[in-house]
Amino acid sequence: MIKRKRITKAVFPVAGLGTRFLPATKVIPKEMLPVVDRPLIQYAMEEAREAGITDFIFVTNNTNRPLLERYFGDNESLNATLSRGGKIAELKLVSETVVDPRNLHFCIQEQPLGLGHAVWCAYEFVAGEPFAVILPDDLIQAKPGCLTQMLDVWCERGGNVVAVEDVPRDRTNRYGILDVVSDDGRIASARGLVEKPAPKDAPSTLSIIGRYILDEAVFDHLNKSMAGAGGEIQLTDAISATIGTGKGQVPFHGLRFDGTRFDCGSMTGFVEANVALALASSEYKEYLRERLKRHL
Ligand code: UTP
């Protein structure tokens, strides 16, 4: 087996407008919305840390950057108040959010020009090596974490690795879909990707979700898309252009990860995540059971 370098950098694109969560996102960035007991960004961060990521690159805007810095920074006055009040458990929760500022990096995406553009904004921090991309609005319940599972596949096969899910054929027009060459039921190899194909044109029903391990070759194609930029710059198109065996091309694998993904970018997925995570805690289970009994 080829010995690969570790992947230590993850990009978190969080510069979108989150219009589906208005009015909350008028003042609270989507990644700060809590699911049960912690904000979406915290789940993403925990998954990244578990996978061995040490450098965290946020693509954000000027308004939200200070909030992220505060969330991952140390808050001495809060620590002192909690200590004085003997709130040890709370102190621990707060300390778990802190990241060494030397490992936090911020890039500003002036306008939300699409996910491809957001990743392109992180170029200076990840150039020259493979890196991970995590969309915090996809909350994934998995053990080991989804990114850890993907890194195992990447260590074996290299190239680009993305997390995938089967979707009903009538919904392919909402996702990036794989053009599959071979599929063993867990890992699918693809020769290309199609962004939001109509159900009749979709080459498969395997859709990409918000976890990627990308080869730096993707930047060559993002650069080209930037040159001809008009509308949104799609990440899937740039990744698709890197797939192959030619110069500057790499293999592409989709992993059906073991776990459950909640699309917290949509209100339905957000509510589902809250219910599922609340049910996983004995604290809320009884209440939910009673409540459901009354409604059914
Ligand atoms: P979405 O496609 O969910 O877009 O982005 P959005 O703007 O956040 O939400 P809606 O559709 O208006 O409700 C998926 C992820 O990509 C980031 C978002 O912040 C989110 O984490 N993103 C999207 C960017 O960072 N920049 C962009 O230009 C677009």
Short mmCIF file of C-alpha atoms and ligand atoms in Angstrom, two decimals:
data_model
loop_
_atom_site.label_atom_id
_atom_site.label_comp_id
_atom_site.label_asym_id
_atom_site.label_seq_id
_atom_site.Cartn_x
_atom_site.Cartn_y
_atom_site.Cartn_z
CA MET A 1 0.00 0.00 0.00
CA ILE A 2 1.24 3.51 -0.83
CA LYS A 3 2.19 5.46 2.30
CA ARG A 4 0.33 8.76 2.12
CA LYS A 5 0.91 11.97 3.97
CA ARG A 6 -1.65 12.71 6.67
CA ILE A 7 -4.42 15.15 5.89
CA THR A 8 -4.32 17.90 8.48
CA LYS A 9 -6.32 20.76 6.96
CA ALA A 10 -10.07 21.16 6.69
CA VAL A 11 -12.01 23.93 4.98
CA PHE A 12 -15.40 24.93 6.42
CA PRO A 13 -17.35 27.00 3.86
CA VAL A 14 -19.77 29.07 5.96
CA ALA A 15 -20.26 32.20 3.90
CA GLY A 16 -23.71 31.33 2.52
CA LEU A 17 -26.76 33.43 3.31
CA GLY A 18 -28.83 30.66 4.91
CA THR A 19 -32.01 32.12 3.47
CA ARG A 20 -33.99 29.00 4.34
CA PHE A 21 -33.50 29.90 8.01
CA LEU A 22 -34.69 33.46 7.88
CA PRO A 23 -35.58 35.28 10.03
CA ALA A 24 -33.10 33.59 12.46
CA THR A 25 -30.18 33.95 10.02
CA LYS A 26 -30.82 37.67 9.77
CA VAL A 27 -28.53 37.96 12.80
CA ILE A 28 -27.35 34.41 13.66
CA PRO A 29 -25.13 32.64 11.12
CA LYS A 30 -26.58 29.25 10.14
CA GLU A 31 -23.56 27.37 11.52
CA MET A 32 -24.28 28.85 14.95
CA LEU A 33 -27.81 27.48 15.16
CA PRO A 34 -27.89 24.86 17.92
CA VAL A 35 -29.05 21.30 17.42
CA VAL A 36 -30.14 20.22 20.92
CA ASP A 37 -27.15 21.31 22.98
CA ARG A 38 -24.50 22.74 20.65
CA PRO A 39 -24.17 24.72 17.45
CA LEU A 40 -23.80 23.01 14.09
CA ILE A 41 -20.22 24.22 13.77
CA GLN A 42 -19.28 22.37 16.97
CA TYR A 43 -20.42 19.02 15.56
CA ALA A 44 -18.37 19.65 12.42
CA MET A 45 -15.35 20.63 14.48
CA GLU A 46 -15.59 17.51 16.65
CA GLU A 47 -15.77 15.31 13.56
CA ALA A 48 -12.72 17.03 12.08
CA ARG A 49 -10.67 16.75 15.27
CA GLU A 50 -11.52 13.07 15.63
CA ALA A 51 -10.18 12.56 12.09
CA GLY A 52 -6.86 14.16 13.05
CA ILE A 53 -7.41 17.57 11.47
CA THR A 54 -5.25 20.20 13.12
CA ASP A 55 -5.80 23.28 10.93
CA PHE A 56 -9.26 24.72 10.54
CA ILE A 57 -9.96 27.13 7.68
CA PHE A 58 -13.22 29.04 7.72
CA VAL A 59 -14.53 30.68 4.59
CA THR A 60 -16.81 33.32 6.00
CA ASN A 61 -17.84 36.95 5.63
CA ASN A 62 -16.75 40.03 7.55
CA THR A 63 -19.87 40.05 9.74
CA ASN A 64 -19.62 36.45 10.92
CA ARG A 65 -15.86 36.14 11.29
CA PRO A 66 -15.73 37.80 14.76
CA LEU A 67 -18.42 35.42 16.02
CA LEU A 68 -16.41 32.38 14.96
CA GLU A 69 -13.29 33.85 16.52
CA ARG A 70 -15.15 34.41 19.77
CA TYR A 71 -16.75 30.97 19.72
CA PHE A 72 -13.43 29.16 19.32
CA GLY A 73 -11.49 31.59 21.50
CA ASP A 74 -10.98 31.62 25.25
CA ASN A 75 -13.45 33.71 27.25
CA GLU A 76 -11.62 34.50 30.47
CA SER A 77 -14.42 36.42 32.13
CA LEU A 78 -16.93 33.60 31.45
CA ASN A 79 -14.39 31.05 32.75
CA ALA A 80 -13.88 33.10 35.91
CA THR A 81 -17.64 33.45 36.52
CA LEU A 82 -18.21 29.72 35.99
CA SER A 83 -15.28 28.87 38.29
CA ARG A 84 -16.55 31.15 41.03
CA GLY A 85 -19.99 29.54 40.76
CA GLY A 86 -18.49 26.04 40.97
CA LYS A 87 -19.95 25.23 37.54
CA ILE A 88 -17.37 22.60 36.66
CA ALA A 89 -19.40 20.74 34.02
CA GLU A 90 -20.17 24.02 32.21
CA LEU A 91 -16.52 25.06 32.43
CA LYS A 92 -15.55 21.79 30.75
CA LEU A 93 -18.11 22.30 27.96
CA VAL A 94 -16.76 25.77 27.30
CA SER A 95 -13.12 24.64 27.37
CA GLU A 96 -13.89 21.96 24.77
CA THR A 97 -14.78 24.64 22.23
CA VAL A 98 -11.41 26.39 22.47
CA VAL A 99 -8.99 26.07 19.54
CA ASP A 100 -5.43 27.40 19.54
CA PRO A 101 -5.69 30.61 17.46
CA ARG A 102 -2.57 29.54 15.52
CA ASN A 103 -4.67 26.70 14.07
CA LEU A 104 -7.65 28.85 13.09
CA HIS A 105 -7.60 30.56 9.71
CA PHE A 106 -10.14 32.81 8.07
CA CYS A 107 -10.78 33.69 4.44
CA ILE A 108 -13.38 36.21 3.47
CA GLN A 109 -15.78 35.42 0.65
CA GLU A 110 -17.07 38.86 -0.20
CA GLN A 111 -20.13 37.54 -2.02
CA PRO A 112 -21.71 34.08 -1.89
CA LEU A 113 -20.74 33.03 -5.41
CA GLY A 114 -21.16 29.33 -4.76
CA LEU A 115 -19.39 26.47 -3.04
CA GLY A 116 -16.67 26.21 -5.71
CA HIS A 117 -15.82 29.85 -5.20
CA ALA A 118 -15.83 29.41 -1.40
CA VAL A 119 -13.27 26.58 -1.64
CA TRP A 120 -11.22 28.62 -4.09
CA CYS A 121 -11.07 31.39 -1.44
CA ALA A 122 -9.18 28.94 0.84
CA TYR A 123 -6.44 28.32 -1.74
CA GLU A 124 -3.63 30.12 0.09
CA PHE A 125 -4.11 27.89 3.17
CA VAL A 126 -4.36 24.51 1.47
CA ALA A 127 -2.32 24.82 -1.72
CA GLY A 128 0.11 22.00 -2.34
CA GLU A 129 -1.60 19.22 -0.43
CA PRO A 130 -4.83 17.24 -0.26
CA PHE A 131 -7.39 18.66 2.16
CA ALA A 132 -10.86 18.04 3.58
CA VAL A 133 -13.99 20.13 3.07
CA ILE A 134 -16.76 19.95 5.64
CA LEU A 135 -20.17 21.58 5.22
CA PRO A 136 -21.41 22.06 8.79
CA ASP A 137 -25.04 22.05 7.69
CA ASP A 138 -24.69 18.33 7.02
CA LEU A 139 -24.73 16.95 10.55
CA ILE A 140 -23.61 13.32 10.56
CA GLN A 141 -24.21 10.88 13.40
CA ALA A 142 -21.58 8.19 12.92
CA LYS A 143 -19.08 6.12 14.85
CA PRO A 144 -16.31 6.47 13.83
CA GLY A 145 -17.08 9.89 12.37
CA CYS A 146 -17.77 10.24 8.66
CA LEU A 147 -14.48 12.02 7.90
CA THR A 148 -12.52 9.32 9.75
CA GLN A 149 -14.23 6.66 7.62
CA MET A 150 -13.40 8.64 4.48
CA LEU A 151 -9.75 9.04 5.46
CA ASP A 152 -9.43 5.27 5.75
CA VAL A 153 -10.61 4.97 2.14
CA TRP A 154 -8.32 7.80 1.04
CA CYS A 155 -5.29 6.16 2.70
CA GLU A 156 -5.99 3.04 0.67
CA ARG A 157 -6.93 4.61 -2.66
CA GLY A 158 -5.91 8.28 -2.73
CA GLY A 159 -7.47 10.71 -5.23
CA ASN A 160 -10.72 12.41 -4.35
CA VAL A 161 -13.03 10.79 -1.82
CA VAL A 162 -16.52 12.10 -1.09
CA ALA A 163 -19.32 10.89 1.14
CA VAL A 164 -22.36 9.72 -0.81
CA GLU A 165 -25.94 8.69 -0.24
CA ASP A 166 -28.55 7.01 -2.42
CA VAL A 167 -31.43 9.37 -3.17
CA PRO A 168 -34.81 8.68 -4.79
CA ARG A 169 -34.57 9.14 -8.57
CA ASP A 170 -37.15 11.92 -8.58
CA ARG A 171 -34.80 14.05 -6.44
CA THR A 172 -31.58 13.85 -8.44
CA ASN A 173 -32.16 17.43 -9.61
CA ARG A 174 -31.26 18.69 -6.12
CA TYR A 175 -27.80 17.11 -5.85
CA GLY A 176 -24.40 16.47 -7.41
CA ILE A 177 -24.75 12.94 -8.86
CA LEU A 178 -22.01 10.37 -9.59
CA ASP A 179 -21.49 8.84 -13.01
CA VAL A 180 -20.55 5.44 -11.63
CA VAL A 181 -18.08 3.02 -13.25
CA SER A 182 -17.99 0.36 -10.56
CA ASP A 183 -19.70 -0.09 -7.22
CA ASP A 184 -19.11 -2.72 -4.55
CA GLY A 185 -22.03 -1.55 -2.42
CA ARG A 186 -19.81 0.53 -0.12
CA ILE A 187 -17.39 2.31 -2.40
CA ALA A 188 -18.33 3.54 -5.87
CA SER A 189 -15.77 4.67 -8.43
CA ALA A 190 -16.96 7.37 -10.77
CA ARG A 191 -15.79 8.78 -14.10
CA GLY A 192 -17.61 12.07 -13.62
CA LEU A 193 -20.13 14.12 -11.69
CA VAL A 194 -23.25 15.85 -12.90
CA GLU A 195 -24.67 18.82 -11.02
CA LYS A 196 -28.43 18.58 -10.39
CA PRO A 197 -29.41 16.37 -13.36
CA ALA A 198 -33.07 15.88 -14.26
CA PRO A 199 -34.18 12.39 -13.07
CA LYS A 200 -34.31 11.06 -16.65
CA ASP A 201 -30.74 12.24 -17.35
CA ALA A 202 -29.18 11.24 -14.02
CA PRO A 203 -26.35 8.73 -14.57
CA SER A 204 -27.05 7.19 -11.12
CA THR A 205 -28.91 7.98 -7.91
CA LEU A 206 -25.76 8.35 -5.80
CA SER A 207 -25.53 11.90 -4.50
CA ILE A 208 -22.63 13.77 -2.92
CA ILE A 209 -23.17 15.13 0.57
CA GLY A 210 -21.18 17.73 2.49
CA ARG A 211 -17.89 15.87 3.10
CA TYR A 212 -15.00 15.86 0.65
CA ILE A 213 -11.34 14.91 0.58
CA LEU A 214 -9.89 16.71 -2.39
CA ASP A 215 -6.70 16.62 -4.34
CA GLU A 216 -5.12 20.01 -4.92
CA ALA A 217 -5.72 19.48 -8.68
CA VAL A 218 -9.21 20.86 -8.05
CA PHE A 219 -7.72 24.37 -7.86
CA ASP A 220 -6.56 24.25 -11.51
CA HIS A 221 -10.18 23.87 -12.53
CA LEU A 222 -11.56 26.32 -9.99
CA ASN A 223 -9.11 28.86 -11.38
CA LYS A 224 -10.43 28.25 -14.88
CA SER A 225 -14.05 28.62 -13.70
CA MET A 226 -13.09 31.85 -11.97
CA ALA A 227 -11.78 33.20 -15.25
CA GLY A 228 -15.15 32.66 -16.88
CA ALA A 229 -17.18 33.42 -13.80
CA GLY A 230 -20.76 34.49 -14.33
CA GLY A 231 -23.21 32.74 -12.02
CA GLU A 232 -22.40 30.37 -9.16
CA ILE A 233 -19.13 28.46 -9.32
CA GLN A 234 -19.89 24.80 -8.73
CA LEU A 235 -17.48 22.63 -6.80
CA THR A 236 -18.81 19.47 -8.45
CA ASP A 237 -17.88 20.73 -11.94
CA ALA A 238 -14.29 21.43 -10.83
CA ILE A 239 -13.98 18.04 -9.12
CA SER A 240 -15.46 16.30 -12.15
CA ALA A 241 -12.77 17.84 -14.36
CA THR A 242 -10.03 16.32 -12.16
CA ILE A 243 -11.29 12.73 -12.54
CA GLY A 244 -9.29 10.45 -14.77
CA THR A 245 -5.90 8.97 -15.46
CA GLY A 246 -4.40 11.80 -17.51
CA LYS A 247 -1.92 14.44 -16.38
CA GLY A 248 -3.22 16.31 -13.34
CA GLN A 249 -6.08 13.84 -12.95
CA VAL A 250 -6.89 11.53 -10.07
CA PRO A 251 -9.30 8.70 -9.28
CA PHE A 252 -12.63 9.47 -7.63
CA HIS A 253 -14.41 7.43 -5.00
CA GLY A 254 -17.75 7.87 -3.27
CA LEU A 255 -18.11 6.26 0.15
CA ARG A 256 -21.48 5.15 1.47
CA PHE A 257 -20.49 5.97 5.03
CA ASP A 258 -21.86 4.09 7.99
CA GLY A 259 -24.09 6.57 9.84
CA THR A 260 -26.99 8.99 9.50
CA ARG A 261 -26.83 12.37 7.82
CA PHE A 262 -29.18 15.22 8.57
CA ASP A 263 -29.45 18.01 6.03
CA CYS A 264 -29.59 20.87 8.51
CA GLY A 265 -29.47 23.35 5.64
CA SER A 266 -33.18 22.58 5.22
CA MET A 267 -35.80 23.13 7.89
CA THR A 268 -37.02 19.52 7.65
CA GLY A 269 -33.52 18.12 8.17
CA PHE A 270 -32.89 20.54 11.01
CA VAL A 271 -36.05 19.47 12.87
CA GLU A 272 -35.24 15.78 12.19
CA ALA A 273 -31.75 16.24 13.62
CA ASN A 274 -33.12 17.85 16.76
CA VAL A 275 -35.59 15.02 17.29
CA ALA A 276 -33.05 12.26 16.56
CA LEU A 277 -30.37 13.73 18.80
CA ALA A 278 -32.87 14.46 21.56
CA LEU A 279 -34.04 10.85 21.37
CA ALA A 280 -30.45 9.71 21.78
CA SER A 281 -30.40 11.41 25.17
CA SER A 282 -32.30 9.85 28.08
CA GLU A 283 -33.08 13.38 29.30
CA TYR A 284 -35.59 14.07 26.51
CA LYS A 285 -36.72 10.60 25.48
CA GLU A 286 -39.58 10.30 27.98
CA TYR A 287 -40.93 13.74 27.14
CA LEU A 288 -40.89 12.98 23.41
CA ARG A 289 -42.63 9.64 23.98
CA GLU A 290 -45.43 11.29 25.99
CA ARG A 291 -45.80 14.11 23.53
CA LEU A 292 -46.06 11.75 20.58
CA LYS A 293 -48.67 9.63 22.37
CA ARG A 294 -50.85 12.70 22.71
CA HIS A 295 -50.51 13.55 19.03
CA LEU A 296 -50.93 10.16 17.38
P1 UTP B 1 -26.18 26.18 0.86
O1 UTP B 1 -26.28 25.63 -0.50
O2 UTP B 1 -26.99 25.52 1.91
O3 UTP B 1 -26.50 27.74 0.80
O4 UTP B 1 -24.64 26.14 1.25
P2 UTP B 1 -26.78 28.77 1.97
O5 UTP B 1 -26.62 30.12 1.43
O6 UTP B 1 -25.97 28.43 3.17
O7 UTP B 1 -28.30 28.51 2.38
P3 UTP B 1 -29.69 28.89 1.67
O8 UTP B 1 -29.80 28.00 0.46
O9 UTP B 1 -29.69 30.35 1.33
O10 UTP B 1 -30.70 28.57 2.74
C1 UTP B 1 -24.00 24.98 1.72
C2 UTP B 1 -22.75 25.40 2.50
O11 UTP B 1 -21.87 26.11 1.65
C3 UTP B 1 -21.61 27.41 2.18
C4 UTP B 1 -22.77 27.69 3.12
O12 UTP B 1 -22.41 28.64 4.11
C5 UTP B 1 -23.07 26.32 3.67
O13 UTP B 1 -22.20 26.00 4.75
N1 UTP B 1 -21.52 28.39 1.07
C6 UTP B 1 -22.44 28.37 0.07
C7 UTP B 1 -20.48 29.30 1.06
O14 UTP B 1 -19.62 29.33 1.97
N2 UTP B 1 -20.42 30.21 0.03
C8 UTP B 1 -21.32 30.21 -0.98
O15 UTP B 1 -21.19 31.04 -1.89
C9 UTP B 1 -22.36 29.27 -0.95
#
